[in-house]
Coordinates of C-alpha atoms and ligand atoms in Angstrom, one line a residue:
M189 CA 145.3 184.3 160.9
E190 CA 144.7 182.7 157.4
A191 CA 141.6 180.6 157.2
I192 CA 141.9 177.1 156.3
Y193 CA 138.9 176.0 154.4
L194 CA 138.0 172.3 155.1
D195 CA 134.2 172.3 154.2
N196 CA 134.4 171.1 150.9
A197 CA 131.6 168.6 151.3
A198 CA 129.3 171.5 151.8
T199 CA 130.5 173.5 148.9
S200 CA 134.0 173.5 147.3
F201 CA 136.3 176.5 147.7
P202 CA 138.1 178.1 146.3
K203 CA 136.9 177.5 142.8
P204 CA 139.2 177.2 139.8
P205 CA 140.0 180.7 138.6
E206 CA 138.6 179.9 135.3
V207 CA 135.0 179.7 136.8
A208 CA 134.8 183.2 137.9
K209 CA 136.4 184.4 134.5
A210 CA 134.0 182.5 132.5
M211 CA 131.0 183.9 134.6
Y212 CA 132.1 187.3 134.4
R213 CA 132.9 186.9 130.4
Y214 CA 129.2 185.8 130.3
M215 CA 127.9 188.8 132.4
T216 CA 129.9 191.2 130.6
E217 CA 130.4 189.9 126.7
V218 CA 127.6 187.5 126.1
G219 CA 124.6 188.2 128.3
A220 CA 122.0 186.2 126.1
S221 CA 119.4 183.4 126.8
I222 CA 119.7 180.1 125.1
N223 CA 116.9 178.8 122.6
R224 CA 115.4 182.4 122.4
G225 CA 117.4 184.2 119.9
V226 CA 119.3 183.7 116.5
Y227 CA 121.9 186.4 117.0
A228 CA 125.5 185.5 117.5
S229 CA 125.6 185.7 121.4
S230 CA 122.6 183.5 121.7
Q231 CA 124.2 180.9 119.6
E232 CA 127.5 181.2 121.6
A233 CA 125.6 180.8 124.8
G234 CA 123.9 177.8 123.3
L235 CA 127.2 176.3 122.3
V236 CA 128.6 176.6 125.9
T237 CA 125.6 174.8 127.1
L238 CA 125.8 172.1 124.7
T239 CA 129.5 171.7 125.5
L240 CA 128.7 171.5 129.2
R241 CA 126.1 168.7 128.4
E242 CA 128.8 166.9 126.3
Q243 CA 131.7 167.1 128.8
L244 CA 129.3 166.0 131.6
C245 CA 128.6 163.1 129.5
Q246 CA 132.1 162.3 129.0
L247 CA 133.0 162.9 132.6
F248 CA 130.2 160.4 133.8
H249 CA 130.3 158.0 131.0
H250 CA 126.8 159.0 129.6
D251 CA 126.0 158.4 126.1
E252 CA 123.5 161.2 125.1
P253 CA 123.8 165.0 126.0
T254 CA 120.2 165.7 125.5
R255 CA 119.4 163.4 128.3
C256 CA 122.0 165.3 130.6
I257 CA 119.3 167.8 132.1
L258 CA 120.3 171.0 133.8
T259 CA 119.1 171.5 137.0
P260 CA 119.1 174.4 139.7
G261 CA 120.9 172.1 141.9
N262 CA 121.0 168.6 143.3
T263 CA 118.1 168.7 145.7
V264 CA 116.1 169.9 142.7
G265 CA 117.4 167.1 140.6
L266 CA 116.5 164.5 143.3
N267 CA 113.0 166.0 143.9
M268 CA 112.3 165.7 139.9
V269 CA 113.2 162.1 140.1
L270 CA 111.2 161.4 143.2
R271 CA 108.3 163.4 142.6
G272 CA 108.2 162.6 138.9
W273 CA 108.3 159.0 139.0
L274 CA 106.7 157.6 142.2
H275 CA 103.0 157.3 142.3
P276 CA 100.7 156.3 145.3
G277 CA 101.2 152.7 145.9
D278 CA 104.6 152.6 144.8
H279 CA 107.5 151.3 147.0
C280 CA 110.9 152.9 147.1
L281 CA 114.3 151.7 148.6
V282 CA 116.6 154.0 150.0
S283 CA 119.9 153.4 152.2
A284 CA 120.1 154.1 155.7
M285 CA 122.7 156.9 154.8
E286 CA 120.5 159.2 152.8
H287 CA 120.5 163.1 153.1
N288 CA 117.1 164.9 153.6
A289 CA 117.1 166.1 149.9
V290 CA 115.9 162.4 149.4
M291 CA 114.4 161.9 152.8
R292 CA 112.2 164.9 152.9
P293 CA 110.5 164.4 149.6
L294 CA 110.0 160.9 150.4
H295 CA 108.3 161.6 153.6
D296 CA 106.1 164.2 151.6
L297 CA 105.4 161.4 149.0
A298 CA 104.5 159.2 151.9
E299 CA 101.5 161.0 153.0
E300 CA 100.2 160.6 149.3
G301 CA 100.6 156.8 149.6
V302 CA 104.1 156.2 148.4
C303 CA 106.0 153.8 151.0
F304 CA 109.6 153.4 151.5
D305 CA 112.1 151.0 153.3
R306 CA 115.8 151.6 154.4
I307 CA 118.4 149.4 153.6
P308 CA 120.4 149.1 156.7
C309 CA 124.2 150.1 156.9
D310 CA 126.9 149.0 159.5
G311 CA 128.3 151.1 162.1
E312 CA 130.9 152.4 159.3
G313 CA 127.9 153.3 157.0
R314 CA 128.3 150.7 154.4
M315 CA 125.7 148.9 153.0
D316 CA 125.9 145.1 152.3
P317 CA 124.2 144.8 148.8
V318 CA 122.6 141.6 149.7
D319 CA 120.5 143.2 152.4
I320 CA 118.4 144.9 149.6
L321 CA 117.0 141.4 148.4
P322 CA 114.7 140.7 151.3
L323 CA 113.4 144.3 151.0
I324 CA 112.2 144.0 147.3
R325 CA 108.4 143.7 146.7
P326 CA 106.4 143.5 143.8
N327 CA 105.7 147.2 144.0
T328 CA 109.3 148.3 144.5
R329 CA 109.6 150.9 141.6
L330 CA 112.8 152.9 142.6
L331 CA 116.0 152.4 144.5
V332 CA 117.8 155.7 145.5
L333 CA 121.4 155.5 146.9
S334 CA 123.7 158.3 148.1
H335 CA 127.0 157.1 146.7
A336 CA 129.0 158.4 149.5
S337 CA 128.1 159.5 152.9
N338 CA 128.3 163.3 153.3
V339 CA 128.7 162.5 157.2
G340 CA 131.2 159.5 157.3
G341 CA 132.6 159.5 153.8
A342 CA 131.9 155.6 152.9
V343 CA 131.5 154.9 149.2
Q344 CA 128.7 152.2 148.6
D345 CA 129.4 149.5 146.2
A346 CA 127.2 151.1 143.5
E347 CA 128.3 148.3 141.1
A348 CA 126.8 145.4 143.1
V349 CA 123.6 147.6 143.8
G350 CA 123.3 148.1 140.1
R351 CA 123.6 144.3 139.3
I352 CA 120.7 143.5 141.8
C353 CA 118.5 146.4 140.6
R354 CA 119.0 145.2 136.8
E355 CA 118.1 141.5 138.0
H356 CA 115.0 142.7 139.6
G357 CA 114.0 145.5 137.1
I358 CA 114.0 148.1 139.7
P359 CA 115.3 151.8 138.3
F360 CA 118.4 152.9 140.2
V361 CA 119.2 156.3 141.0
L362 CA 122.4 157.5 142.5
D363 CA 122.9 160.7 144.3
A364 CA 126.4 161.6 143.7
A365 CA 126.5 164.7 145.7
Q366 CA 129.8 163.5 147.6
T367 CA 131.3 161.4 144.6
A368 CA 130.9 163.8 141.4
G369 CA 134.2 165.0 140.5
H370 CA 135.8 163.2 143.2
W371 CA 135.3 159.5 142.1
P372 CA 134.7 157.6 138.9
I373 CA 131.0 157.1 137.9
D374 CA 130.2 155.1 134.9
F375 CA 126.6 155.8 134.3
V376 CA 126.2 153.0 131.5
G377 CA 128.3 150.5 133.3
L378 CA 126.3 150.8 136.5
G379 CA 123.1 150.4 134.7
L380 CA 121.7 153.8 136.2
S381 CA 118.4 155.2 135.5
A382 CA 119.4 158.6 136.7
L383 CA 122.4 160.4 138.3
S384 CA 122.0 163.6 140.1
V385 CA 124.9 165.9 140.8
P386 CA 125.5 169.3 142.1
G387 CA 127.6 171.7 140.4
H388 CA 129.1 173.4 143.5
K389 CA 130.5 170.6 145.4
G390 CA 133.3 168.2 143.7
L391 CA 132.5 169.7 139.9
M392 CA 133.9 173.0 141.6
G393 CA 131.4 175.1 139.8
P394 CA 129.2 177.8 141.2
S395 CA 126.2 177.2 143.2
G396 CA 122.7 177.1 141.6
I397 CA 123.4 174.8 138.9
G398 CA 123.5 170.9 138.8
A399 CA 122.7 168.1 136.3
L400 CA 120.3 165.2 136.1
L401 CA 121.4 162.5 133.7
L402 CA 118.9 160.2 132.5
A403 CA 118.7 156.8 130.9
E404 CA 116.2 156.7 127.8
E405 CA 113.5 154.5 129.1
F406 CA 113.6 156.2 132.5
A407 CA 113.4 159.6 130.9
R408 CA 110.2 158.4 128.9
G409 CA 108.3 157.6 132.0
L410 CA 109.5 160.6 134.2
K411 CA 107.0 163.3 134.7
P412 CA 108.3 166.9 134.6
L413 CA 108.1 168.7 138.0
I414 CA 108.1 172.1 136.3
T415 CA 106.6 172.9 133.1
G416 CA 106.6 176.2 131.1
G417 CA 108.3 178.2 128.3
T418 CA 111.1 176.4 126.6
G419 CA 111.7 178.8 123.7
S420 CA 110.6 175.6 121.4
R421 CA 107.5 174.7 120.0
S422 CA 105.8 178.0 121.0
D423 CA 103.1 177.1 119.0
L424 CA 102.0 174.7 121.5
E425 CA 100.5 175.4 125.1
V426 CA 101.4 171.7 126.4
Q427 CA 105.0 170.7 127.2
P428 CA 107.1 169.5 124.4
E429 CA 108.0 165.7 124.6
Y430 CA 111.7 166.1 123.5
L431 CA 114.6 166.3 125.6
P432 CA 116.3 168.5 127.2
D433 CA 113.3 170.9 126.9
R434 CA 110.7 168.7 128.4
F435 CA 112.7 169.0 131.8
E436 CA 114.2 172.6 131.2
S437 CA 111.4 175.0 131.4
G438 CA 112.1 179.0 131.9
T439 CA 115.3 180.8 131.4
H440 CA 118.4 179.0 132.2
N441 CA 120.9 180.0 134.9
L442 CA 123.6 180.9 132.0
P443 CA 126.2 182.4 134.5
G444 CA 125.9 179.2 136.3
I445 CA 126.2 177.2 132.8
F446 CA 129.4 179.1 131.9
G447 CA 131.0 178.6 135.3
L448 CA 130.2 174.8 135.4
Q449 CA 131.3 174.4 132.0
A450 CA 134.8 176.2 132.7
A451 CA 135.0 173.9 136.2
V452 CA 134.3 170.6 134.3
E453 CA 136.6 171.4 131.6
M454 CA 139.3 172.0 134.1
I455 CA 138.6 168.5 135.9
L456 CA 138.7 166.8 132.4
E457 CA 142.1 168.4 131.7
T458 CA 143.5 167.6 135.1
G459 CA 142.0 164.1 135.1
L460 CA 139.7 162.6 137.7
D461 CA 142.4 160.2 138.9
A462 CA 144.9 162.9 139.8
I463 CA 142.2 164.6 142.0
R464 CA 141.3 161.6 143.6
R465 CA 144.7 160.6 144.2
W466 CA 145.4 164.0 145.8
E467 CA 142.3 163.9 147.9
T468 CA 142.7 160.4 149.1
A469 CA 146.5 161.4 150.3
L470 CA 145.2 164.4 152.1
T471 CA 142.6 162.0 153.8
G472 CA 145.3 159.7 154.6
M473 CA 147.3 162.1 156.3
F474 CA 144.7 163.5 158.2
L475 CA 143.5 160.0 159.5
D476 CA 147.1 159.0 160.2
G477 CA 147.7 162.2 162.2
I478 CA 144.8 161.7 164.5
K479 CA 145.0 158.1 164.8
G480 CA 144.7 156.9 168.3
L481 CA 143.9 160.2 169.8
P482 CA 142.0 159.6 173.1
G483 CA 139.9 162.6 173.0
V484 CA 138.2 162.0 169.6
R485 CA 136.2 159.3 167.6
V486 CA 136.7 158.8 164.0
V487 CA 133.3 158.4 162.4
G488 CA 133.0 156.2 159.4
P489 CA 135.5 153.7 157.7
A490 CA 138.7 153.4 159.9
D491 CA 140.8 152.7 156.8
R492 CA 141.0 155.1 153.6
K493 CA 139.7 152.5 151.0
D494 CA 136.3 153.4 149.3
R495 CA 136.1 156.6 151.2
V496 CA 136.0 160.1 149.8
A497 CA 137.6 163.0 151.7
V498 CA 135.1 163.4 154.2
V499 CA 136.2 162.8 157.9
S500 CA 133.7 163.3 160.6
L501 CA 134.9 163.4 164.2
D502 CA 133.3 162.9 167.6
F503 CA 135.0 165.1 170.2
L504 CA 134.5 163.0 173.6
R505 CA 135.4 165.5 176.1
M506 CA 133.6 168.5 174.8
D507 CA 130.5 169.5 173.0
N508 CA 131.3 169.2 169.1
A509 CA 129.8 172.9 168.6
E510 CA 132.5 174.0 171.1
A511 CA 135.2 172.0 169.2
A512 CA 134.2 173.5 165.8
S513 CA 134.0 176.9 167.4
R514 CA 137.5 176.7 168.8
L515 CA 138.8 175.4 165.5
E516 CA 137.7 178.5 163.8
Q517 CA 138.4 181.2 166.5
E518 CA 141.9 179.7 167.7
Y519 CA 143.2 178.2 164.3
G520 CA 141.1 179.6 161.5
I521 CA 139.9 176.1 160.6
L522 CA 136.5 176.2 158.9
T523 CA 134.5 172.9 159.3
R524 CA 130.9 172.0 159.6
C525 CA 129.5 170.5 162.9
G526 CA 125.9 169.3 163.5
L527 CA 123.9 166.5 161.9
H528 CA 124.7 167.5 158.2
C529 CA 121.1 167.1 157.1
A530 CA 121.3 163.2 157.4
P531 CA 119.7 162.2 161.0
T532 CA 119.5 158.5 160.3
A533 CA 123.0 158.4 159.3
H534 CA 124.0 159.8 162.3
R535 CA 121.7 157.1 164.2
T536 CA 123.7 154.5 162.3
L537 CA 127.0 155.9 162.9
G538 CA 126.2 156.3 166.7
T539 CA 126.5 160.1 166.7
F540 CA 122.9 161.0 167.2
P541 CA 121.9 163.7 168.6
Q542 CA 125.4 165.2 169.3
G543 CA 126.4 165.3 165.5
T544 CA 130.1 165.5 164.4
V545 CA 132.7 167.9 163.2
R546 CA 133.3 167.3 159.7
F547 CA 136.5 168.1 158.1
S548 CA 136.5 167.8 154.2
P549 CA 139.5 168.8 152.3
G550 CA 139.4 169.7 148.5
F551 CA 141.4 169.4 145.4
Y552 CA 143.1 172.8 146.5
T553 CA 143.7 171.8 150.1
T554 CA 147.6 171.8 151.0
A555 CA 149.5 169.3 153.0
D556 CA 150.5 171.8 155.4
E557 CA 146.9 172.9 156.0
I558 CA 146.2 169.4 156.7
S559 CA 149.3 169.4 159.2
R560 CA 147.8 172.4 161.1
A561 CA 144.4 170.8 161.3
V562 CA 145.9 167.7 162.8
R563 CA 147.9 169.8 165.3
A564 CA 144.9 171.9 166.1
V565 CA 142.7 168.8 166.8
K566 CA 145.3 167.3 169.0
E567 CA 145.6 170.5 171.0
I568 CA 141.8 170.9 171.2
A569 CA 141.3 167.3 172.1
G570 CA 143.9 167.1 174.5
G571 CA 145.7 164.3 173.0
Ligands
LIG603 C1 124.6 163.3 150.0 C2 123.8 164.6 149.7 N1 122.9 164.6 149.0 C3 122.1 165.6 148.5 C4 122.8 166.9 149.0 C5 122.1 168.2 148.6 O1 122.8 168.8 147.6 P1 122.6 170.6 147.2 O2 122.2 171.1 148.7 O3 123.6 170.9 146.7 O4 121.2 170.6 146.6 C6 124.1 166.9 149.7 C7 124.5 168.2 150.2 O5 125.2 168.3 151.1 C8 124.5 165.6 150.0 O6 125.7 165.8 150.8

């Protein structure tokens, strides 16, 4: 039985073939670190790293590659922002749909005197930006928003949130784990202070690499989470002030950089619009196919507007873990079941504590695979 991979919200698979080729080439032909040698292979590694920063800036409409910080992943990027920006006495706003990559650091910080409020979301996981207004306090120093829910797939109105943040002088941080590589993101247009993205989900690169794009003023006030050797200003025992070095201590993940650069290049060549159109079409096919089935409840937005390719189902007549296990064992369909590291999102969507079975097609998913998934859900749910 051929496997049908529908867990792209966890990590994309397969990757574009160029990704493994670029990583293999780095491992077998380049091998050097950056900023630490003047020989040709080190220069080449430096050039690929710079190209990656420039291409990420192009993709996310950011204006300065030195403020595109390469991170070990999205969770680290979000920790860098939260722990590097908030101080005891500060107040932070988050939505009710945040991932634990935001909530766990915030709870840690709460023990040190940071406080936070959750902006409520409706039963489909959507936030009404006007609900931010009564929660703003004189000490509100940050708003962090999950651009799209990894549980229900609803995309938030980041433009309206950005406008409110600008009007009130609150730095706005977007967690684009489920939108980077799937959905247009205009860093400058949204007035973002920081944008954190994983390399291994919609950007279709390897795991262990991500990026944190920063606005100039925000970068100036952000304390580095990690300090150490940068290969630059080695005469100093203190961290250099300039970017990206201030936030990039230690030897870089160069296989990851080469892989991600190849992936982002493929996305730019294919065009984000084409990727989004295909993923939206697959989502629509799946939603249409399971519409009205009595044995399942579709969690998240009922329509396909402003929705990424993440569809969670609650199987009403059986345990969701059993449904996911049957999908794999009887149909070869790989989904993810449980609470997806977002317990408050499930409380909002009415699926706590049972969780959901999440189907997340990706750019390489075929229409035939979606038809087979629909058939399997019908058979399992008894519809
Ligand atoms: C909304 C959201 N934020 C943050 C993360 C954490 O990303 P990573 O595990 O790649 O660091 C995820 C991963 O699933 C996510 O879906």
